[in-house]
Structure formats: structure tokens, C-alpha cells
Coordinates of C-alpha atoms in Angstrom, one line a residue:
D240 CA 137.4 179.9 126.2
V241 CA 134.8 177.3 126.8
A242 CA 131.2 176.6 126.0
F243 CA 128.6 173.9 126.6
G244 CA 125.3 173.6 124.8
I245 CA 122.2 171.5 124.3
Y246 CA 121.0 171.3 120.7
T247 CA 117.8 170.2 119.2
A248 CA 117.7 167.0 117.1
Q249 CA 118.1 169.3 114.1
G250 CA 121.2 171.0 115.5
D251 CA 119.8 174.3 116.7
L252 CA 121.4 175.6 119.9
A253 CA 118.6 175.9 122.6
V254 CA 120.6 176.2 125.9
V255 CA 124.2 177.3 126.5
A256 CA 126.6 178.0 129.2
T257 CA 129.8 179.8 128.0
G258 CA 132.7 181.8 129.1
I259 CA 133.0 183.6 125.8
W260 CA 129.8 184.5 123.9
F261 CA 131.0 183.8 120.4
H262 CA 130.9 180.0 121.1
A263 CA 127.2 180.4 121.9
V264 CA 126.2 180.2 118.2
L265 CA 129.2 178.6 116.5
G266 CA 128.7 175.2 118.2
Q267 CA 125.6 174.5 116.0
L268 CA 127.8 174.3 112.8
P269 CA 129.4 170.9 113.5
V270 CA 126.2 169.5 114.9
K271 CA 124.2 170.5 111.8
Y272 CA 127.0 169.0 109.7
I273 CA 126.6 165.7 111.5
V274 CA 122.8 165.8 111.1
K275 CA 123.1 166.6 107.4
H276 CA 125.9 164.2 106.4
W277 CA 126.2 161.4 108.9
I278 CA 122.8 160.4 110.2
D279 CA 121.8 158.7 106.9
D280 CA 125.3 157.7 105.9
P281 CA 125.5 153.9 106.3
S282 CA 129.3 154.0 106.7
V283 CA 129.1 156.5 109.6
G284 CA 125.6 156.8 111.1
V285 CA 124.5 158.4 114.4
R286 CA 123.7 156.0 117.2
E287 CA 123.3 155.9 120.9
G288 CA 126.8 155.9 122.5
D289 CA 128.5 157.8 119.7
S290 CA 130.8 160.8 120.1
F291 CA 132.1 163.2 117.5
F292 CA 135.2 165.4 117.5
F293 CA 136.0 168.5 115.4
N294 CA 138.3 171.4 115.3
D295 CA 138.4 172.6 111.6
P296 CA 137.5 176.3 111.9
F297 CA 135.4 176.0 108.7
Y298 CA 132.9 174.1 110.9
G299 CA 133.5 176.1 114.1
G300 CA 134.3 179.6 112.9
V301 CA 137.2 180.6 115.0
H302 CA 140.6 178.8 114.6
G303 CA 142.0 175.3 114.9
A304 CA 142.9 175.5 118.6
D305 CA 139.1 175.7 119.5
M306 CA 138.2 172.0 119.6
G307 CA 134.9 170.4 120.3
L308 CA 133.0 167.2 121.0
C309 CA 129.3 166.4 120.8
V310 CA 127.2 163.4 121.4
P311 CA 123.7 162.4 120.3
V312 CA 121.1 161.8 123.0
F313 CA 118.5 159.0 122.4
Y314 CA 115.5 158.0 124.4
D315 CA 113.7 154.7 123.6
G316 CA 115.7 154.6 120.3
K317 CA 114.6 158.2 119.3
L318 CA 117.1 161.0 118.7
V319 CA 115.9 163.8 121.0
C320 CA 118.9 166.2 121.0
F321 CA 122.7 166.6 121.1
T322 CA 125.0 167.9 123.8
G323 CA 128.3 169.5 122.9
A324 CA 131.3 171.0 124.6
V325 CA 134.0 173.4 123.1
V326 CA 137.2 174.1 124.9
H327 CA 140.4 175.8 123.7
T328 CA 143.2 173.3 123.5
G329 CA 146.5 175.1 123.4
E330 CA 148.4 172.9 120.9
A331 CA 147.1 172.0 117.5
G332 CA 150.2 170.6 115.8
G333 CA 151.0 173.5 113.4
K334 CA 154.3 174.7 112.2
E335 CA 154.7 176.8 115.5
P336 CA 153.7 175.6 118.9
G337 CA 150.7 176.9 120.8
G338 CA 147.8 176.9 118.3
L339 CA 148.3 180.5 117.0
I340 CA 150.6 180.2 113.9
S341 CA 151.8 183.7 113.3
N342 CA 153.6 182.9 110.0
S343 CA 151.3 180.3 108.4
E344 CA 151.1 180.7 104.6
S345 CA 148.3 178.2 104.0
K346 CA 146.0 176.1 106.0
Y347 CA 148.5 173.2 105.6
D348 CA 150.8 175.1 108.0
E349 CA 148.2 175.1 110.8
G350 CA 148.2 171.5 112.0
L351 CA 145.2 169.5 113.0
L352 CA 142.1 170.4 111.0
V353 CA 139.4 167.8 111.7
P354 CA 135.9 168.1 110.3
P355 CA 133.2 166.5 112.5
M356 CA 134.4 162.9 112.8
K357 CA 133.1 160.0 114.9
I358 CA 135.7 159.0 117.5
G359 CA 133.6 156.9 119.8
E360 CA 131.0 154.2 119.6
N361 CA 129.0 152.2 122.2
Y362 CA 130.0 154.7 124.9
T363 CA 133.7 154.0 124.3
L364 CA 136.3 156.3 122.7
R365 CA 138.3 154.6 119.9
E366 CA 141.9 154.2 121.0
D367 CA 143.1 154.0 117.4
L368 CA 141.7 157.4 116.5
L369 CA 142.9 158.9 119.8
T370 CA 146.4 157.6 119.0
M371 CA 146.3 159.2 115.6
L372 CA 145.2 162.6 116.9
A373 CA 147.8 162.4 119.7
A374 CA 150.6 161.8 117.2
M375 CA 149.7 165.0 115.3
T376 CA 150.4 167.4 118.2
R377 CA 153.3 168.4 120.5
D378 CA 151.3 167.9 123.6
P379 CA 149.4 164.6 123.2
R380 CA 148.5 164.2 126.8
T381 CA 146.6 167.5 127.1
L382 CA 144.9 166.9 123.8
I383 CA 143.5 163.5 124.9
L384 CA 142.6 164.7 128.4
D385 CA 140.7 167.7 126.9
I386 CA 138.8 165.3 124.7
K387 CA 137.9 163.1 127.6
A388 CA 136.8 166.2 129.7
R389 CA 134.5 167.3 127.0
L390 CA 133.0 163.8 126.7
A391 CA 132.5 163.6 130.5
A392 CA 130.5 166.9 130.5
C393 CA 128.4 165.6 127.6
R394 CA 127.7 162.3 129.3
I395 CA 126.7 164.0 132.6
T396 CA 124.3 166.2 130.7
Q397 CA 123.0 163.3 128.7
R398 CA 122.2 161.4 131.9
R399 CA 120.3 164.4 133.4
I400 CA 118.3 164.9 130.2
V401 CA 117.2 161.2 130.3
E402 CA 116.2 161.7 133.9
Q403 CA 114.2 164.8 133.0
I404 CA 112.5 162.9 130.1
D405 CA 111.7 160.1 132.5
R406 CA 109.8 162.6 134.7
K407 CA 108.2 164.9 132.0
G408 CA 108.1 162.8 128.8
V409 CA 109.9 163.1 125.5
S410 CA 107.4 165.4 123.9
F411 CA 107.6 167.8 126.7
F412 CA 111.4 167.9 126.5
M413 CA 111.7 168.2 122.7
G414 CA 108.9 170.7 122.6
G415 CA 110.5 172.7 125.4
L416 CA 113.7 173.2 123.4
R417 CA 111.7 174.4 120.4
R418 CA 109.7 176.7 122.7
I419 CA 112.8 178.3 124.1
L420 CA 113.9 179.1 120.6
S421 CA 110.6 180.5 119.4
V422 CA 110.1 182.7 122.5
T423 CA 113.6 184.0 122.3
A424 CA 113.2 184.9 118.6
E425 CA 110.0 186.7 119.1
A426 CA 111.3 188.7 122.0
A427 CA 114.5 189.6 120.1
K428 CA 112.5 190.9 117.2
K429 CA 110.4 193.0 119.4
K430 CA 113.5 194.6 121.0
V431 CA 115.1 195.3 117.7
A432 CA 111.9 196.9 116.5
L433 CA 112.3 199.5 119.3
L434 CA 115.5 200.8 117.8
N435 CA 115.4 203.7 115.4
D436 CA 115.7 202.7 111.7
G437 CA 118.9 203.8 110.1
V438 CA 122.3 203.0 108.6
F439 CA 125.2 202.8 110.9
R440 CA 128.8 202.6 109.6
Q441 CA 132.0 201.8 111.5
P442 CA 135.3 201.1 109.6
R443 CA 137.9 199.3 111.7
F444 CA 141.6 199.1 111.0
M445 CA 144.5 196.9 112.0
D446 CA 148.2 197.6 111.4
T447 CA 149.3 194.0 111.0
V448 CA 148.7 191.0 108.7
G449 CA 150.3 188.6 111.2
P450 CA 154.0 188.2 110.6
E451 CA 154.6 191.7 109.4
P452 CA 153.1 195.2 109.5
G453 CA 150.3 195.9 107.0
L454 CA 147.2 198.1 107.0
T455 CA 143.9 196.1 106.9
K456 CA 140.3 197.3 107.0
I457 CA 136.9 195.8 108.0
G458 CA 134.2 198.1 106.6
L459 CA 131.2 197.3 108.8
T460 CA 127.7 198.7 107.9
V461 CA 124.6 197.8 109.9
T462 CA 121.3 198.7 108.4
K463 CA 118.4 198.5 110.9
K464 CA 114.9 198.3 109.4
G465 CA 111.9 197.1 111.4
E466 CA 112.7 193.8 113.2
T467 CA 115.9 193.2 111.2
L468 CA 119.6 194.1 111.4
K469 CA 121.5 193.6 108.2
F470 CA 125.3 193.4 108.3
T471 CA 127.3 194.3 105.1
F472 CA 131.1 194.7 104.6
E473 CA 131.7 197.0 101.6
D474 CA 135.3 198.2 101.1
T475 CA 136.9 195.5 103.3
T476 CA 140.5 194.3 102.7
P477 CA 140.6 191.4 100.2
M478 CA 141.5 187.9 101.3
L479 CA 145.2 187.6 102.3
P480 CA 146.2 184.4 100.4
D481 CA 149.4 183.7 102.3
K482 CA 148.8 185.6 105.7
P483 CA 147.0 184.1 108.7
M484 CA 144.8 187.1 109.5
N485 CA 141.9 185.8 107.5
S486 CA 138.7 184.6 109.1
F487 CA 135.8 182.4 107.9
F488 CA 132.6 184.5 107.8
Q489 CA 131.1 182.2 110.5
G490 CA 133.6 183.6 113.0
L491 CA 132.2 187.1 112.6
I492 CA 128.7 185.9 113.3
G493 CA 130.0 184.3 116.4
L494 CA 131.9 187.4 117.6
A495 CA 128.7 189.6 117.0
M496 CA 127.3 187.6 119.9
V497 CA 129.8 189.1 122.3
Y498 CA 127.9 192.3 122.0
Y499 CA 124.4 191.1 121.4
C500 CA 124.3 188.4 124.1
G501 CA 126.3 190.4 126.7
W502 CA 124.8 193.8 126.0
F503 CA 121.8 194.4 123.7
F504 CA 120.1 191.1 124.3
H505 CA 121.4 190.7 127.9
D506 CA 117.9 190.0 129.2
L507 CA 117.2 187.2 126.8
P508 CA 118.5 183.6 126.6
A509 CA 121.5 183.1 124.4
N510 CA 120.5 180.7 121.6
N511 CA 119.8 180.4 117.9
G512 CA 116.6 182.4 118.3
L513 CA 118.6 185.6 118.5
L514 CA 119.9 185.0 115.0
E515 CA 116.5 185.4 113.5
T516 CA 116.9 189.2 113.8
M517 CA 120.0 189.3 111.6
D518 CA 120.9 189.1 108.0
W519 CA 124.4 188.9 106.7
E520 CA 126.0 189.7 103.3
F521 CA 129.7 189.0 102.9
P522 CA 131.9 189.9 99.9
D523 CA 133.3 187.1 97.9
D524 CA 136.8 188.3 98.1
A525 CA 137.5 189.6 101.7
M526 CA 139.8 188.7 104.6
I527 CA 136.6 188.0 106.6
N528 CA 135.4 185.4 104.1
A529 CA 138.3 183.0 103.8
Q530 CA 138.3 180.6 100.9
G531 CA 140.2 177.6 99.7
E532 CA 143.7 177.1 101.2
A533 CA 143.9 180.5 102.9
P534 CA 145.4 180.4 106.4
T535 CA 143.1 181.4 109.3
S536 CA 145.3 180.7 112.4
L537 CA 145.1 184.4 113.6
A538 CA 141.4 184.8 112.8
P539 CA 140.6 185.7 116.4
F540 CA 142.4 189.0 115.9
A541 CA 140.4 189.9 112.8
Q542 CA 137.2 188.8 114.6
T543 CA 138.1 191.0 117.6
C544 CA 138.6 194.0 115.4
F545 CA 135.1 193.4 114.0
A546 CA 133.7 193.0 117.5
H547 CA 135.1 196.5 118.4
G548 CA 133.1 197.8 115.5
I549 CA 129.9 196.1 116.7
F550 CA 130.2 197.7 120.1
L551 CA 130.6 201.2 118.5
V552 CA 127.8 200.7 116.1
G553 CA 125.6 199.3 118.9
A554 CA 126.3 202.3 121.1
R555 CA 125.0 204.7 118.5
M556 CA 122.2 202.5 117.5
S557 CA 120.9 201.9 121.0
Y558 CA 121.6 205.2 122.7
A559 CA 118.0 206.5 122.3
L560 CA 116.6 203.3 123.7
D561 CA 119.0 202.4 126.5
P562 CA 121.8 205.0 127.0
L563 CA 123.3 203.3 130.0
R564 CA 124.3 200.4 127.8
A565 CA 125.6 202.6 125.0
V566 CA 129.3 202.1 125.8
A567 CA 132.6 202.4 124.0
A568 CA 134.2 199.2 122.7
W569 CA 136.0 197.5 125.6
Y570 CA 139.3 195.7 125.0
Q571 CA 138.8 192.2 123.7
G572 CA 142.3 191.5 122.4
F573 CA 144.2 188.3 122.8
G574 CA 147.4 188.9 124.9
A575 CA 148.6 185.4 124.3
P576 CA 152.2 184.5 124.7
V577 CA 153.0 181.2 122.9
F578 CA 155.4 178.7 124.3
G579 CA 156.5 175.1 123.8
G580 CA 159.2 172.6 124.8
V581 CA 159.3 170.0 127.6
N582 CA 157.9 170.2 131.1
Q583 CA 159.5 169.2 134.4
W584 CA 158.8 165.6 133.7
N585 CA 160.6 165.8 130.3
E586 CA 157.3 165.4 128.5
P587 CA 156.5 167.5 125.3
M588 CA 154.1 170.4 125.8
A589 CA 153.0 173.6 124.1
D590 CA 150.3 176.1 124.8
I591 CA 149.3 179.8 125.0
S592 CA 148.7 181.7 128.2

């Protein structure tokens, strides 16, 4: 459950390495938030040596245990790109240990929810902010070590980017990121155009709402026309205002990449260019479009249910083009025992495994 990416100066993901494909496109959200809200804000700003932390799923699309950090990369005073790392940290300070709060009734039960926030300046993490974050979880040491690990990865990549710009020039590097995106987008459109036009439906059901049994439905419809795939969700279960099985709509866009990056677009780079083939329409009142104070701690389960539907739709949609990749939905569930307490050194800890 990890991803690392290089983003354009506008926040578009150009290059990614990831263990789970849904992080391939979700990491752009906090970066674009920083670009939109903090670059020109005199009280925050974006400067060389800064680092930003985030874990609120509204900005990352999954749930609060998926935490990230990104840094801006400058060259001769010019912002050229961002680097960012997302790693699942097993404890987020909610009402239950381990980051998956099975009985949360609102987002206030789910612990640490941080929008993109500057936690480092001048190549130094701020100890006051680290202390604040550590005080909000059951396993402060792991939280802080994970933050530092993300930052180390970002700084290593920053150094290598600067070395590359020294050799090739800043225009070459920035243009290269844009070129990767445009070439990927055009290739993806051509591949989608090879599919037969049509409407493909796949309702998916779950028998739980988190803490108790309950039937829920995600009504997935994919309409393929020309170079575009349109995703709609008629007849989907309404939002569950006090159950944690809701998901922000961003999370479904991310989970779609499990199929598209790993199967249909397997021969193309994973980046934002793939998204140019897709349109999305989400109902206002649906468990896959969380609003307000609704809990989302168990969003990965709803998202996985949706991902099963994507595989089944994709199999029917692509069979005439590539029958060897028209496969049934493989198991993507989260068998995640939650635990918490003290370790052998009598230090607090909590996680999932």
C-alpha cells in the first residue's frame, strides 16, 4: 500500500511507482490543492525546502490511514515539479486502533484528518507540528518514522531531478513531463476507440454496512462511445449517514485504475493522461459520494466492491479486442485484522496486518 510519484508544477501525475494502482491517480489531489490554495497565500506559500503532509481522505480518496507527503522541486528559483509519497500508516488515532474504524458514526470518530498542511521549511521538519501529530495517535513513533521515510524518498528524487536538469536543462525536463502525459492520453484514446460501442451494466452488492449486516448496492454502468468511457451509478444505495461504508467519489476513480492500469492499459504508462478517456457522473445522494460529516473509515471495502464491477464490465467490453485479458474479477478484499496495545518494550502501538 505505497506509491511514489513525480507531478508537474500544476499537480498532474506524470510518473509513478506503486504497489497498488489506485494511488496512481489519487496523489494528484493534495498536490493540486497546494497549487491552488497555498502557492499564492502569503501566510503559507510554497518555497524550496518545504514539505507538506496530508491524510484527510477528501484530498486522497481512500481513508485516513493512507497518509502522504509531498515536496516542491525548484531549480534556479523556478518551481519545476513536485515529488510525493503515499504509505499506509496503520494507526490514525480513531475511536478504535488500527486505522479501520468499524463502528464510526461520523468523521469525528475517525481520528487524524489533515488536509494538505506545511510541516517542514528550509529542509527541516517542524518539531512542534510533529509533536502535535504524534500526540493524536496510539503509535506516535511509527507515525513520525513513516513521515520521515516519505520525506527521505522525496528528497532523494528531488536530488536526482536537479541532477537531470543540470544535464538536460529545465525546459527539457518540464517539457518531458508534459510530453509523457500527452502521448499517454493520445494512446489511451486510440485504444478505447478500438472497443465496440455499447452500454455495459454490472450491479454489485455487499451484505454489510460495517458494524452490522445490511444489503448495499453499487449500480455501475459504463457507456463506451468513440474514445470515451462514461461511468454512471444509477440505483446505488444512498449515503449511510452514520455507518463507515461510505466512500468519497475520488476513491472510485482511484480504484478504477486497478483494472485500467493493470489490465486494459497495461502497455501504457500509468499517469493522468489515462483519465482523459473517462467521464464520471456521481449521484448527489449515494454511499459512493460521501458528503458532510459522513464516516468513510471502511471506504476501501465499498471501493473494492466497485473494482470487482469494473473487472466484470471490462471483461465483456474488451473480449472482442483482447480475449486473453477478459478475466473474472480477482479477489481484492482487505483481510485486515486490527490490533493495538503495547509492544515488548512497553511502548504503545496499533496497526492492521
